[in-house]
Every structure is written in C-alpha cells, then in structure tokens.
Tab-separated table of C-alpha atoms and ligand atoms in Angstrom:
chain	number	residue	atom	x	y	z
A	923	UNK	CA	11.836	17.764	23.857
A	924	UNK	CA	14.862	19.303	22.133
A	925	UNK	CA	15.757	18.017	18.783
A	926	UNK	CA	19.143	18.557	17.133
A	927	UNK	CA	20.251	17.845	13.592
A	928	UNK	CA	22.409	19.253	10.827
A	929	UNK	CA	20.518	21.231	8.184
A	930	UNK	CA	22.271	22.281	5.048
A	931	UNK	CA	25.562	21.926	6.804
A	932	UNK	CA	24.704	23.817	9.913
A	933	UNK	CA	24.120	22.415	13.334
A	934	UNK	CA	20.633	23.342	14.502
A	935	UNK	CA	18.301	22.496	17.421
A	936	UNK	CA	14.753	23.380	18.267
A	937	UNK	CA	11.805	22.330	20.435
A	938	UNK	CA	9.633	19.674	19.087
A	939	UNK	CA	6.806	17.503	20.349
A	940	UNK	CA	6.599	13.762	19.528
A	941	UNK	CA	4.140	14.536	16.864
A	942	UNK	CA	6.118	17.387	15.181
A	943	UNK	CA	6.698	16.540	11.558
A	944	UNK	CA	10.001	17.169	9.964
A	945	UNK	CA	8.204	19.555	7.483
A	946	UNK	CA	6.880	21.712	10.400
A	947	UNK	CA	10.262	21.658	12.202
A	948	UNK	CA	11.992	23.014	9.071
A	949	UNK	CA	9.283	25.515	8.120
A	950	UNK	CA	7.930	26.719	11.412
A	951	UNK	CA	10.847	25.989	13.727
A	952	UNK	CA	13.724	26.951	11.448
A	953	UNK	CA	11.995	29.311	9.042
A	954	UNK	CA	13.109	27.262	6.081
A	955	UNK	CA	9.933	27.691	4.090
A	956	UNK	CA	11.417	26.516	0.807
A	957	UNK	CA	10.156	22.956	1.693
A	958	UNK	CA	6.562	23.065	0.639
A	959	UNK	CA	3.588	21.154	2.029
A	960	UNK	CA	1.212	20.363	-0.827
A	961	UNK	CA	-0.916	17.618	0.459
A	962	UNK	CA	0.172	16.535	3.885
A	963	UNK	CA	-1.017	13.089	3.015
A	964	UNK	CA	2.226	11.555	1.600
A	965	UNK	CA	1.013	11.808	-1.964
A	966	UNK	CA	2.443	14.862	-3.723
A	967	UNK	CA	6.164	14.959	-3.046
A	968	UNK	CA	6.338	18.786	-2.606
A	969	UNK	CA	7.879	18.298	0.786
A	970	UNK	CA	10.833	16.041	-0.198
A	971	UNK	CA	14.158	16.733	1.486
A	972	UNK	CA	17.239	14.531	2.018
A	973	UNK	CA	17.854	12.810	5.237
A	974	UNK	CA	21.403	11.349	5.271
A	975	UNK	CA	21.373	11.619	1.475
A	976	UNK	CA	18.021	9.832	0.912
A	977	UNK	CA	14.970	11.551	-0.467
A	978	UNK	CA	12.060	11.399	1.957
A	979	UNK	CA	8.664	13.133	2.375
A	980	UNK	CA	9.218	15.479	5.246
A	981	UNK	CA	5.524	15.542	5.975
A	982	UNK	CA	5.720	11.847	6.656
A	983	UNK	CA	8.818	11.666	9.013
A	984	UNK	CA	8.782	12.868	12.588
A	985	UNK	CA	11.365	15.549	13.413
A	986	UNK	CA	12.507	13.399	16.326
A	987	UNK	CA	13.140	10.474	14.056
A	988	UNK	CA	15.606	12.742	12.095
A	989	UNK	CA	17.457	13.767	15.302
A	990	UNK	CA	21.253	13.640	14.589
A	991	UNK	CA	20.737	13.244	10.893
A	992	UNK	CA	22.142	15.308	8.070
A	993	UNK	CA	19.256	17.032	6.327
A	994	UNK	CA	19.424	18.982	3.037
A	995	UNK	CA	16.567	21.133	1.909
A	996	UNK	CA	16.097	23.319	-1.248
A	997	UNK	CA	17.797	26.131	0.633
A	998	UNK	CA	20.983	23.998	0.626
A	999	UNK	CA	20.881	23.513	-3.202
A	1000	UNK	CA	22.223	26.912	-4.294
A	1001	UNK	CA	25.920	27.443	-4.877
A	1002	UNK	CA	27.930	28.815	-1.891
A	1003	UNK	CA	27.895	32.395	-3.548
A	1004	UNK	CA	24.047	32.170	-3.602
A	1005	UNK	CA	23.538	31.691	-7.354
A	1006	UNK	CA	21.326	28.946	-8.386
A	1007	UNK	CA	22.899	25.402	-8.460
A	1008	UNK	CA	23.098	23.388	-11.729
A	1009	UNK	CA	19.872	21.655	-11.303
A	1010	UNK	CA	17.984	24.771	-10.169
A	1011	UNK	CA	19.379	26.737	-13.093
A	1012	UNK	CA	18.322	24.017	-15.497
A	1013	UNK	CA	14.726	24.237	-14.234
A	1014	UNK	CA	14.745	27.885	-14.930
A	1015	UNK	CA	16.459	27.515	-18.357
A	1016	UNK	CA	14.061	24.854	-19.555
A	1017	UNK	CA	10.875	26.278	-18.170
A	1018	UNK	CA	10.556	23.383	-15.689
A	1019	UNK	CA	8.254	25.266	-13.446
A	1020	UNK	CA	5.256	27.559	-13.795
A	1021	UNK	CA	3.806	28.311	-10.230
A	1022	UNK	CA	6.796	26.679	-8.609
A	1023	UNK	CA	4.921	25.062	-5.847
A	1024	UNK	CA	6.160	21.514	-6.579
A	1025	UNK	CA	9.615	22.643	-7.659
A	1026	UNK	CA	11.540	22.262	-4.304
A	1027	UNK	CA	10.324	18.549	-4.104
A	1028	UNK	CA	11.093	18.028	-7.881
A	1029	UNK	CA	14.643	19.373	-7.400
A	1030	UNK	CA	15.295	17.329	-4.280
A	1031	UNK	CA	14.002	14.134	-5.893
A	1032	UNK	CA	15.918	14.762	-9.067
A	1033	UNK	CA	19.071	15.534	-7.149
A	1034	UNK	CA	18.771	12.136	-5.452
A	1035	UNK	CA	18.292	10.454	-8.724
A	1036	UNK	CA	21.413	12.166	-10.285
A	1037	UNK	CA	23.514	11.273	-7.221
A	1038	UNK	CA	22.630	7.573	-7.855
A	1039	UNK	CA	22.493	7.634	-11.682
A	1040	UNK	CA	24.265	10.566	-13.142
A	1041	UNK	CA	23.177	9.951	-16.818
A	1042	UNK	CA	19.605	8.735	-16.573
A	1043	UNK	CA	17.410	8.194	-19.673
A	1044	UNK	CA	14.187	10.238	-20.040
A	1045	UNK	CA	12.191	7.168	-19.008
A	1046	UNK	CA	14.282	6.797	-15.865
A	1047	UNK	CA	13.729	10.388	-14.862
A	1048	UNK	CA	9.856	10.074	-15.479
A	1049	UNK	CA	9.885	6.785	-13.399
A	1050	UNK	CA	11.915	8.350	-10.546
A	1051	UNK	CA	9.686	11.411	-10.371
A	1052	UNK	CA	6.536	9.291	-10.099
A	1053	UNK	CA	5.976	10.548	-6.495
A	1054	UNK	CA	6.245	14.230	-7.353
A	1055	UNK	CA	3.021	15.693	-8.614
A	1056	UNK	CA	2.966	18.850	-10.726
A	1057	UNK	CA	-0.303	20.526	-11.609
A	1058	UNK	CA	1.185	23.118	-14.046
A	1059	UNK	CA	3.990	21.985	-16.445
A	1060	UNK	CA	2.830	18.627	-17.915
A	1061	UNK	CA	6.256	17.236	-16.677
A	1062	UNK	CA	7.946	17.399	-20.053
A	1063	UNK	CA	10.017	20.450	-19.263
A	1064	UNK	CA	10.809	19.057	-15.883
A	1065	UNK	CA	12.267	15.857	-17.546
A	1066	UNK	CA	14.161	18.164	-19.923
A	1067	UNK	CA	15.553	20.215	-17.022
A	1068	UNK	CA	16.759	17.153	-15.296
A	1069	UNK	CA	18.356	15.675	-18.403
A	1070	UNK	CA	20.072	19.019	-19.137
A	1071	UNK	CA	21.331	19.178	-15.564
A	1072	UNK	CA	22.889	15.711	-16.087
A	1073	UNK	CA	24.797	17.196	-19.071
A	1074	UNK	CA	22.748	15.369	-21.672
A	1075	UNK	CA	21.158	16.900	-24.742
A	1076	UNK	CA	17.667	17.674	-23.480
A	1077	UNK	CA	16.317	19.106	-26.774
A	1078	UNK	CA	16.386	15.663	-28.358
A	1079	UNK	CA	13.905	13.989	-26.084
A	1080	UNK	CA	10.667	13.048	-27.747
A	1081	UNK	CA	7.531	14.835	-26.748
A	1082	UNK	CA	5.084	12.515	-25.024
B	447	UNK	CA	-2.682	14.398	15.277
B	448	UNK	CA	-2.911	13.609	19.083
B	449	UNK	CA	0.519	13.938	20.713
B	450	UNK	CA	2.477	10.930	22.013
B	451	UNK	CA	5.835	10.323	23.594
B	452	UNK	CA	8.470	9.436	21.039
B	453	UNK	CA	11.255	6.935	21.812
B	454	UNK	CA	13.962	5.666	19.529
B	455	UNK	CA	15.711	2.631	21.098
B	456	UNK	CA	18.970	1.331	19.506
B	457	UNK	CA	18.550	-2.359	20.344
B	458	UNK	CA	15.744	-4.794	19.978
B	459	UNK	CA	15.888	-5.524	23.688
B	460	UNK	CA	15.138	-1.835	24.491
B	461	UNK	CA	12.330	-1.697	21.849
B	462	UNK	CA	10.689	-4.684	23.426
B	463	UNK	CA	10.834	-2.942	26.829
B	464	UNK	CA	9.415	0.257	25.409
B	465	UNK	CA	6.597	-1.673	23.678
B	466	UNK	CA	5.479	-3.155	27.034
B	467	UNK	CA	4.363	0.318	28.144
B	468	UNK	CA	0.587	0.954	28.017
B	469	UNK	CA	-0.741	2.019	24.586
B	470	UNK	CA	2.713	1.817	22.934
B	471	UNK	CA	2.842	1.296	19.169
B	472	UNK	CA	5.762	0.479	16.840
B	473	UNK	CA	6.742	2.989	14.154
B	474	UNK	CA	8.496	1.535	11.042
B	475	UNK	CA	8.809	3.844	8.247
B	476	UNK	CA	5.711	5.672	9.100
B	477	UNK	CA	4.438	5.680	5.491
B	478	UNK	CA	1.199	4.242	6.577
B	479	UNK	CA	1.042	5.008	10.312
B	480	UNK	CA	1.813	8.739	10.039
B	481	UNK	CA	-1.030	9.402	7.669
B	482	UNK	CA	-3.217	7.249	10.010
B	483	UNK	CA	-2.204	9.369	12.933
B	484	UNK	CA	-2.928	12.555	11.116
B	485	UNK	CA	-6.493	11.251	10.601
B	486	UNK	CA	-6.671	10.489	14.268
B	487	UNK	CA	-7.444	6.805	13.456
B	488	UNK	CA	-4.770	5.739	15.909
B	489	UNK	CA	-3.779	7.414	19.171
B	490	UNK	CA	-0.886	5.599	20.813
B	491	UNK	CA	0.503	7.049	24.120
B	492	UNK	CA	4.073	6.071	23.049
B	493	UNK	CA	5.542	5.645	19.655
B	494	UNK	CA	8.593	3.388	19.526
B	495	UNK	CA	10.665	4.000	16.354
B	496	UNK	CA	12.464	0.919	14.961
B	497	UNK	CA	14.487	2.761	12.527
B	498	UNK	CA	17.486	3.156	14.849
B	499	UNK	CA	17.881	-0.555	15.544
B	500	UNK	CA	20.887	-1.801	13.334
B	501	UNK	CA	20.213	-5.491	14.117
B	502	UNK	CA	16.715	-5.166	12.677
B	503	UNK	CA	18.090	-3.907	9.160
B	504	UNK	CA	19.628	-5.537	6.139
B	505	UNK	CA	19.507	-8.382	3.852
B	506	UNK	CA	21.509	-11.601	4.238
B	507	UNK	CA	21.460	-15.303	3.324
B	508	UNK	CA	20.903	-17.897	6.100
B	509	UNK	CA	22.605	-21.270	6.556
B	510	UNK	CA	19.601	-22.958	4.916
B	511	UNK	CA	19.862	-20.737	1.836
B	512	UNK	CA	16.844	-18.679	2.731
B	513	UNK	CA	16.894	-14.850	2.144
B	514	UNK	CA	16.643	-13.101	5.491
B	515	UNK	CA	15.424	-9.490	5.635
B	516	UNK	CA	15.437	-7.510	8.921
B	517	UNK	CA	12.068	-6.323	9.936
B	518	UNK	CA	13.048	-2.608	9.730
B	519	UNK	CA	14.637	-2.801	6.337
B	520	UNK	CA	13.379	-0.208	3.905
B	521	UNK	CA	11.948	-1.195	0.568
B	522	UNK	CA	14.890	0.624	-1.269
B	523	UNK	CA	17.448	-1.556	0.503
B	524	UNK	CA	15.548	-4.816	-0.441
B	525	UNK	CA	15.349	-3.502	-4.030
B	526	UNK	CA	19.156	-3.188	-4.122
B	527	UNK	CA	20.422	-5.972	-1.900
B	528	UNK	CA	18.015	-8.749	-2.741
B	529	UNK	CA	18.572	-8.332	-6.510
B	530	UNK	CA	21.227	-10.965	-6.932
B	531	UNK	CA	19.725	-13.709	-4.798
B	532	UNK	CA	15.968	-13.212	-5.283
B	533	UNK	CA	15.322	-10.869	-8.216
B	534	UNK	CA	11.528	-11.241	-8.145
B	535	UNK	CA	11.400	-9.881	-4.574
B	536	UNK	CA	13.804	-7.022	-5.414
B	537	UNK	CA	11.643	-6.086	-8.335
B	538	UNK	CA	8.595	-6.081	-6.078
B	539	UNK	CA	10.221	-3.922	-3.608
B	540	UNK	CA	11.437	-1.608	-6.352
B	541	UNK	CA	7.809	-1.156	-7.564
B	542	UNK	CA	6.369	-0.146	-4.128
B	543	UNK	CA	5.084	3.501	-4.141
B	544	UNK	CA	7.783	6.041	-5.260
B	545	UNK	CA	11.420	6.396	-4.261
B	546	UNK	CA	10.689	8.567	-1.149
B	547	UNK	CA	8.192	5.920	0.151
B	548	UNK	CA	10.725	3.219	-0.559
B	549	UNK	CA	13.450	5.088	1.339
B	550	UNK	CA	11.290	4.934	4.547
B	551	UNK	CA	8.720	2.136	4.272
B	552	UNK	CA	9.801	-1.194	5.770
B	553	UNK	CA	8.986	-4.778	5.145
B	554	UNK	CA	7.847	-5.301	8.845
B	555	UNK	CA	5.559	-2.291	8.579
B	556	UNK	CA	3.976	-3.491	5.476
B	557	UNK	CA	3.372	-7.038	6.694
B	558	UNK	CA	2.032	-5.828	10.188
B	559	UNK	CA	-0.306	-3.513	8.420
B	560	UNK	CA	-1.500	-6.211	5.965
B	561	UNK	CA	-3.279	-3.749	3.648
B	562	UNK	CA	-5.411	-5.866	1.199
B	563	UNK	CA	-3.657	-4.154	-1.723
B	564	UNK	CA	-0.098	-4.247	-0.411
B	565	UNK	CA	2.633	-5.881	-2.401
B	566	UNK	CA	4.836	-7.810	0.176
B	567	UNK	CA	2.088	-9.996	1.603
B	568	UNK	CA	1.797	-11.778	-1.830
B	569	UNK	CA	5.579	-12.634	-1.811
B	570	UNK	CA	5.461	-13.800	1.779
B	571	UNK	CA	2.481	-16.044	1.165
B	572	UNK	CA	3.647	-17.322	-2.323
B	573	UNK	CA	7.012	-18.333	-0.973
B	574	UNK	CA	5.739	-19.744	2.318
B	575	UNK	CA	8.098	-17.431	4.104
B	576	UNK	CA	8.643	-17.430	7.905
B	577	UNK	CA	7.878	-14.258	9.978
B	578	UNK	CA	10.187	-14.031	12.847
B	579	UNK	CA	9.064	-11.945	15.862
B	580	UNK	CA	10.653	-11.095	19.211
B	581	UNK	CA	8.724	-13.979	20.629
B	582	UNK	CA	8.261	-16.718	17.975
B	583	UNK	CA	8.279	-17.787	14.306
B	584	UNK	CA	5.054	-17.649	12.371
B	585	UNK	CA	4.450	-19.418	9.055
B	586	UNK	CA	3.071	-17.330	6.245
B	587	UNK	CA	0.064	-19.526	5.958
B	588	UNK	CA	-0.880	-18.714	9.605
B	589	UNK	CA	0.107	-15.019	9.577
B	590	UNK	CA	-2.454	-13.180	7.410
B	591	UNK	CA	-5.908	-13.277	9.053
B	592	UNK	CA	-7.846	-10.953	7.015
B	593	UNK	CA	-8.309	-7.249	6.239
B	594	UNK	CA	-5.586	-5.370	8.162
B	595	UNK	CA	-5.473	-8.294	10.529
B	596	UNK	CA	-2.544	-10.609	11.293
B	597	UNK	CA	-1.520	-13.190	13.930
B	598	UNK	CA	0.646	-10.560	15.638
B	599	UNK	CA	-0.136	-10.043	19.320
B	600	UNK	CA	-0.139	-6.511	20.810
B	601	UNK	CA	3.434	-5.441	21.267
B	602	UNK	CA	4.910	-8.175	19.085
B	603	UNK	CA	7.653	-6.840	16.799
B	604	UNK	CA	8.494	-8.439	13.405
B	605	UNK	CA	12.246	-8.750	13.548
B	606	UNK	CA	13.016	-10.612	10.385
B	607	UNK	CA	11.347	-12.416	7.383
B	608	UNK	CA	12.915	-15.567	5.891
B	609	UNK	CA	12.137	-16.336	2.276
B	610	UNK	CA	12.887	-19.807	0.803
B	611	UNK	CA	14.188	-18.659	-2.600
B	612	UNK	CA	12.184	-20.197	-5.472
B	613	UNK	CA	13.725	-21.833	-8.582
B	614	UNK	CA	11.625	-19.445	-10.593
B	615	UNK	CA	9.392	-16.692	-9.399
B	616	UNK	CA	7.873	-13.339	-10.422
B	617	UNK	CA	5.452	-10.597	-9.227
B	618	UNK	CA	3.130	-9.024	-11.666
B	619	UNK	CA	1.188	-5.929	-10.440
B	620	UNK	CA	-1.604	-4.103	-12.088
B	621	UNK	CA	-1.009	-0.626	-10.564
B	622	UNK	CA	-3.737	1.555	-9.400
B	623	UNK	CA	-2.048	4.670	-10.760
B	624	UNK	CA	-3.082	7.159	-8.146
B	625	UNK	CA	-2.110	5.295	-5.055
B	626	UNK	CA	0.445	2.959	-6.801
B	627	UNK	CA	-0.786	0.053	-4.665
B	628	UNK	CA	-1.845	-3.138	-6.490
B	629	UNK	CA	-5.356	-3.037	-8.115
B	630	UNK	CA	-4.480	-6.712	-8.308
B	631	UNK	CA	-1.109	-8.320	-8.039
B	632	UNK	CA	0.120	-11.950	-8.406
B	633	UNK	CA	3.197	-13.571	-6.979
B	634	UNK	CA	4.146	-16.989	-8.410
B	635	UNK	CA	6.832	-19.078	-6.908
B	636	UNK	CA	8.014	-22.411	-8.344
B	637	UNK	CA	9.862	-24.979	-6.107
B	638	UNK	CA	10.861	-28.523	-6.705
B	639	UNK	CA	7.917	-29.511	-4.446
B	640	UNK	CA	5.449	-27.524	-6.504
B	641	UNK	CA	4.154	-24.073	-7.322
B	642	UNK	CA	2.601	-21.542	-5.028
B	643	UNK	CA	0.455	-18.587	-6.172
B	644	UNK	CA	-0.605	-15.606	-3.965
B	645	UNK	CA	-2.978	-12.775	-5.037
B	646	UNK	CA	-3.108	-9.372	-3.449
B	647	UNK	CA	-5.425	-6.494	-4.124
B	648	UNK	CA	-8.395	-8.567	-5.110
B	649	UNK	CA	-10.038	-10.075	-2.045
B	650	UNK	CA	-11.919	-8.279	0.729
B	651	UNK	CA	-10.151	-10.576	3.097
B	652	UNK	CA	-6.744	-9.506	1.826
B	653	UNK	CA	-3.995	-11.714	0.356
B	654	UNK	CA	-4.948	-15.346	-0.572
B	655	UNK	CA	-3.617	-18.416	-2.348
B	656	UNK	CA	-5.073	-19.323	-5.622
B	657	UNK	CA	-4.966	-23.041	-5.111
B	658	UNK	CA	-6.528	-24.172	-8.558
B	659	UNK	CA	-3.718	-22.181	-10.292
B	660	UNK	CA	-1.108	-23.885	-7.956
B	661	UNK	CA	-2.402	-27.308	-9.100
B	662	UNK	CA	-2.520	-26.404	-12.731
B	663	UNK	CA	0.937	-24.795	-12.675
B	664	UNK	CA	2.505	-27.608	-10.567
B	665	UNK	CA	1.621	-29.967	-13.439
B	666	UNK	CA	2.587	-27.600	-16.206
B	667	UNK	CA	4.355	-24.342	-15.519
B	668	UNK	CA	3.159	-22.252	-18.424
B	669	UNK	CA	0.783	-19.388	-18.732
B	670	UNK	CA	-1.432	-21.636	-21.046
B	671	UNK	CA	-2.001	-24.082	-17.965
B	672	UNK	CA	-4.303	-21.357	-16.606
B	673	UNK	CA	-6.503	-20.992	-19.690
B	674	UNK	CA	-9.301	-23.304	-18.451
B	675	UNK	CA	-9.520	-21.722	-15.064
B	676	UNK	CA	-11.975	-19.150	-13.911
B	677	UNK	CA	-11.997	-17.044	-10.688
B	678	UNK	CA	-15.352	-16.500	-8.947
B	679	UNK	CA	-16.028	-12.865	-8.124
B	680	UNK	CA	-17.751	-13.488	-4.759
B	681	UNK	CA	-15.928	-11.689	-1.967
B	682	UNK	CA	-13.594	-9.744	-4.294
B	683	UNK	CA	-13.132	-5.951	-3.845
B	684	UNK	CA	-15.477	-3.611	-5.735
B	685	UNK	CA	-14.677	0.076	-5.802
B	686	UNK	CA	-14.495	2.923	-8.194
B	687	UNK	CA	-11.385	1.467	-9.779
B	688	UNK	CA	-12.849	-1.851	-10.648
B	689	UNK	CA	-15.806	-4.226	-10.116
B	690	UNK	CA	-15.368	-7.677	-8.427
B	691	UNK	CA	-15.770	-9.159	-11.984
B	692	UNK	CA	-12.941	-6.937	-13.335
B	693	UNK	CA	-10.652	-8.037	-10.476
B	694	UNK	CA	-11.581	-11.742	-10.970
B	695	UNK	CA	-10.410	-11.322	-14.578
B	696	UNK	CA	-7.195	-9.435	-13.448
B	697	UNK	CA	-6.357	-12.324	-11.073
B	698	UNK	CA	-6.055	-14.683	-14.091
B	699	UNK	CA	-4.274	-12.113	-16.333
B	700	UNK	CA	-1.749	-11.110	-13.625
B	701	UNK	CA	-1.037	-14.628	-12.778
B	702	UNK	CA	-0.378	-15.497	-16.398
B	703	UNK	CA	1.942	-12.463	-16.717
B	704	UNK	CA	3.895	-13.472	-13.573
B	705	UNK	CA	4.282	-16.979	-15.014
B	706	UNK	CA	5.371	-15.717	-18.343
B	707	UNK	CA	8.078	-13.570	-16.748
B	708	UNK	CA	9.221	-15.990	-14.120
C	501	FAD	C1	2.366	7.257	-1.629
C	501	FAD	C2	2.426	5.847	-1.108
C	501	FAD	C3	2.407	4.801	-1.997
C	501	FAD	C4	2.519	3.496	-1.577
C	501	FAD	N1	2.494	2.498	-2.451
C	501	FAD	C5	2.574	1.200	-2.102
C	501	FAD	C6	2.605	0.111	-2.968
C	501	FAD	O1	2.569	0.291	-4.175
C	501	FAD	N2	2.550	-1.121	-2.461
C	501	FAD	C7	2.631	-1.384	-1.113
C	501	FAD	O2	2.683	-2.558	-0.760
C	501	FAD	N3	2.604	-0.370	-0.167
C	501	FAD	C8	2.591	0.874	-0.608
C	501	FAD	N4	2.686	1.875	0.251
C	501	FAD	C9	2.763	1.611	1.738
C	501	FAD	C10	4.150	1.448	2.117
C	501	FAD	O3	4.806	0.309	1.518
C	501	FAD	C11	4.357	1.479	3.607
C	501	FAD	O4	5.640	1.670	3.813
C	501	FAD	C12	3.999	0.193	4.279
C	501	FAD	O5	2.720	-0.268	4.039
C	501	FAD	C13	4.044	0.378	5.885
C	501	FAD	O6	5.396	0.240	6.223
C	501	FAD	P1	6.002	1.327	7.255
C	501	FAD	O7	7.397	0.786	7.611
C	501	FAD	O8	6.016	2.658	6.637
C	501	FAD	O9	5.118	1.116	8.542
C	501	FAD	P2	4.492	2.107	9.458
C	501	FAD	O10	3.606	3.079	8.753
C	501	FAD	O11	5.477	2.784	10.336
C	501	FAD	O12	3.615	1.123	10.363
C	501	FAD	C14	2.539	0.406	9.863
C	501	FAD	C15	1.878	-0.415	10.929
C	501	FAD	O13	2.821	-1.554	11.189
C	501	FAD	C16	3.205	-1.526	12.589
C	501	FAD	N5	4.682	-1.836	12.555
C	501	FAD	C17	5.708	-1.184	11.802
C	501	FAD	N6	6.855	-1.893	11.896
C	501	FAD	C18	6.555	-3.006	12.613
C	501	FAD	C19	7.286	-4.097	13.027
C	501	FAD	N7	8.619	-4.335	12.666
C	501	FAD	N8	6.761	-5.179	13.677
C	501	FAD	C20	5.414	-5.009	14.093
C	501	FAD	N9	4.652	-3.978	13.763
C	501	FAD	C21	5.250	-3.044	13.008
C	501	FAD	C22	2.969	-0.145	13.001
C	501	FAD	O14	2.717	-0.100	14.398
C	501	FAD	C23	1.642	0.202	12.210
C	501	FAD	O15	0.593	-0.402	12.840
C	501	FAD	C24	2.563	3.202	-0.147
C	501	FAD	C25	2.593	4.258	0.719
C	501	FAD	C26	2.511	5.576	0.293
C	501	FAD	C27	2.487	6.747	1.320
C	502	FES	S1	3.199	17.401	1.403
C	502	FES	FE1	4.382	15.680	1.868
C	502	FES	S2	3.941	14.420	0.153
C	502	FES	FE2	2.580	16.140	-0.158
C	503	FES	S1	4.949	24.233	-11.275
C	503	FES	FE1	3.010	24.495	-10.441
C	503	FES	S2	2.725	22.563	-9.405
C	503	FES	FE2	4.529	22.251	-10.541
C-alpha cells in the first residue's frame, strides 16, 4: 500500500506493507538514517521521533498508523541554514554524547519535554529521559545539555 | 514479523465490522502487541488500529459521577486529564513506562492484555470499575481471569472504562527498574461502603484483591491496621527480580505506602 505523511515539513509518500515499522519507513524508505534503531524491542529510545508533536518510539509504531501525520525526525531539528539547533548545539557544548548512537532519541525526547515544560529541573529532565538509554555518557552531561538548552545555568547542577 | 493487512477505521461501528473478519486483531497503542508480533508470538491476518476512532478517546465525567475513559485513550492523556477528578489514577498513568510509551499505550490495550505486572488492572479492580465493550458491560470482579486472560470474547473491543471515584485512593508501585512494570503494586480505594485493595505484580494468576487488608482497612483506614497481617507466598511470582517470599513482603509494604499516601 502507499503511505503518505509529512516528514520534517515535507509531504512524502512511499510503499509500505502492513508490518512496515515507522523506523523502517523513515530509514529504508526515505533514507532518513538519523533515526537510530538500538534495540528494536521498545526499550532503548534511540528511535524516538515526534508524531503530531508527541514523542514516540518509531520501532513500535506502524508506518501505516502514522499515515497523514506530521512527523519530525532528528533531521528536522537543525536550523533552516543547516547549523545545529539550540538543543543539538547544547549536546555538543556540554559533551552530551560520546558515540552518539542514542543522541537522536535523546534530542527528540528532550525536545518534547522542553515543548511541554520550558524550564525543567534536573530531576524532571532525568525522569523524562527514563526511556532513553545511553551506554556512554553516564547521563550527567545529557542532563546538563538539556538544562543549558532551556536557558538555565547547567554548571550548577550537582553531580550524582 | 509475519505480514498482515492493516486497517484504520474512524468509527467504532467500522472497527466492529473489521474485527468480524477471520483472524482479525485489535491494535491499541501497539506497545505490547508490536513487540509480540516481532517475536512471531501472534500472527493476525488483519490488524485493526483503534487509534483513529475519536469516540473511543478521552476522559469525561458521567451522570453518576464516575470517571469515564475511552478505551483507546493513551496513558499520557489520562495522566493529564484525570488529574483533577481522580489524582490517584492520573498518577498511576503517569508512572507507566516512559513518556514515549505513555504517548501510545492505551488503557484498553493494557486491560485486554492483563499482564500480571501491569498497573491499570489494580486500579480497575480496586475501584470496582466497569469495563464497557461493544457488546456489554463487565464488572471488574468478573473481568480478570488469570495470567494474560480476561472475560473478553474474540473480537470484543473495550470501548470505555468507568471508574467510581473513591473518597481516598492511591497507587504505590515498587518499580522493576529495567522494565518499569510493577515488581509489586498496590491500589487502595476507600468508599463510604468500605475499602478495596488490589495487588498487581505479585501473583502468578495476575491481579487479585487482598481481602484481609480490605477488612482491616474498612475498620481502621491507617497503615498500622495492616501490622498484624501476613501474606502467604504460595502462588506468588518468583523470578530473578524477587522470590515469592520477597513479593509477599512487598504486598504488605506497598499497601501500607498506598494507605499512607491516600
Ligand atoms: C518500555 C515499556 C514499559 C512499559 N511499562 C509499563 C508499566 O510500567 N506498567 C504497565 O502497566 N504497562 C507498561 N507497559 C505496557 C504498556 O502500558 C502497554 O501500552 C499496554 O500494556 C498495552 O497497551 P497498548 O494500547 O499498547 O495495546 P496493544 O499493544 O496495541 O495491544 C495489547 C493487546 O490488547 C488488545 N487490545 C488493544 N486495545 C484493545 C481494546 N480497546 N479492546 C480490546 N482489545 C484490545 C490487542 O489486540 C492485544 O492483544 C510498558 C511497555 C513498554 C514497551
Ligand atoms: S529501537 Fe526503538 S526503542 Fe530501541
Ligand atoms: S553516546 Fe553512546 S549510547 Fe549514548
């Protein structure tokens, strides 16, 4: 079947089977390989994208269920001139990534948090990122990056 | 994953029609079913998505004062929209999984699945809620039939859940940190007519009512009223996260915590 949706502001369509996951549709169908598949078992959050503004695990949504929706992926988070968006830049500035595999999901989950709660506390950031697993950073710098992106003084958060 | 036909009706009537096809299965948020399909533990011929049916989504208050939640309402919506009327239920919904799971997973899917460690079944049983389907109304006491088993007939769709709102109530969950499901959870609900207590995560048969605690708490609604009670560990879950005896202890600890915070 043909599935159409809006991805990062552009109307797209592609062939999908019933079982085609949104993650496969984005990566294999549209070549948007910024969305990472870490576990494929709904546990790690690397594949988080926004569907109609809500963070979801794209490995656990069928492409056909997102037909007609407005989807934002990590490729849609840069500024229009191609430079890194505020949240992305904050991850770089605060060393919020090492291998970078979890980062697309981290950024998408954090963006959803900031849209809802523009000035979260460190505890709220940690709680919100519970479904995003990082094997490298120890999370501390990720929390710092999100706080910095929200315009708060990230250097004052206590080390845990 | 085996392939299937995917349909996404926009009305309950069309969903019921689609579910009448051979080997049709409902898809709620897919947060349990999609992983199951990936493991080839289910192989429906037709998957009927319920996420496009507006009449099955949302939170409202019925004429009798009950809190009504549409069967396809995601956990995140319950966490927000039930907060004023039934804060204990909203807090339960806000504690399920993680934000992305809560944006997709639905109350109907959770109840139909009846995972022995799921959160919602405890709220439904403790409040004596009514499960409304496309064909009938099922009382909570008749709904949960054991491990991953419910009173639902093949093709039956949970359209709404009606919760009588308690005077006081709370859910206390001891979280299994890797899965975020309940290692053991207790929902306590106090009504003028008495107290009901439902326990999830502990029994091999799924959610159950702890009737001794109900009696003790109906006489004296305080954590101390449970001091003299013990829970037998027969039939409780034993796995690498906890022995049956450990869970038996948690039943009491979590019920006390729920009473203290109600
Ligand atoms: C990482 C992770 C963490 C989780 N943590 C928790 C937790 O802490 N606590 C908890 O309780 N749960 C947890 N869950 C499970 C989650 O709440 C699921 O959303 C829920 O169990 C199933 O709901 P669903 O809408 O996704 O159903 P689906 O996965 O779509 O369906 C599940 C079953 O219900 C049937 N079904 C779906 N909707 C209906 C309906 N309206 N009527 C009849 N049958 C229907 C389907 O056919 C299927 O058999 C977690 C899941 C994940 C992936
Ligand atoms: S790849 Fe989707 S949650 Fe891990
Ligand atoms: S930076 Fe390597 S997994 Fe997070």
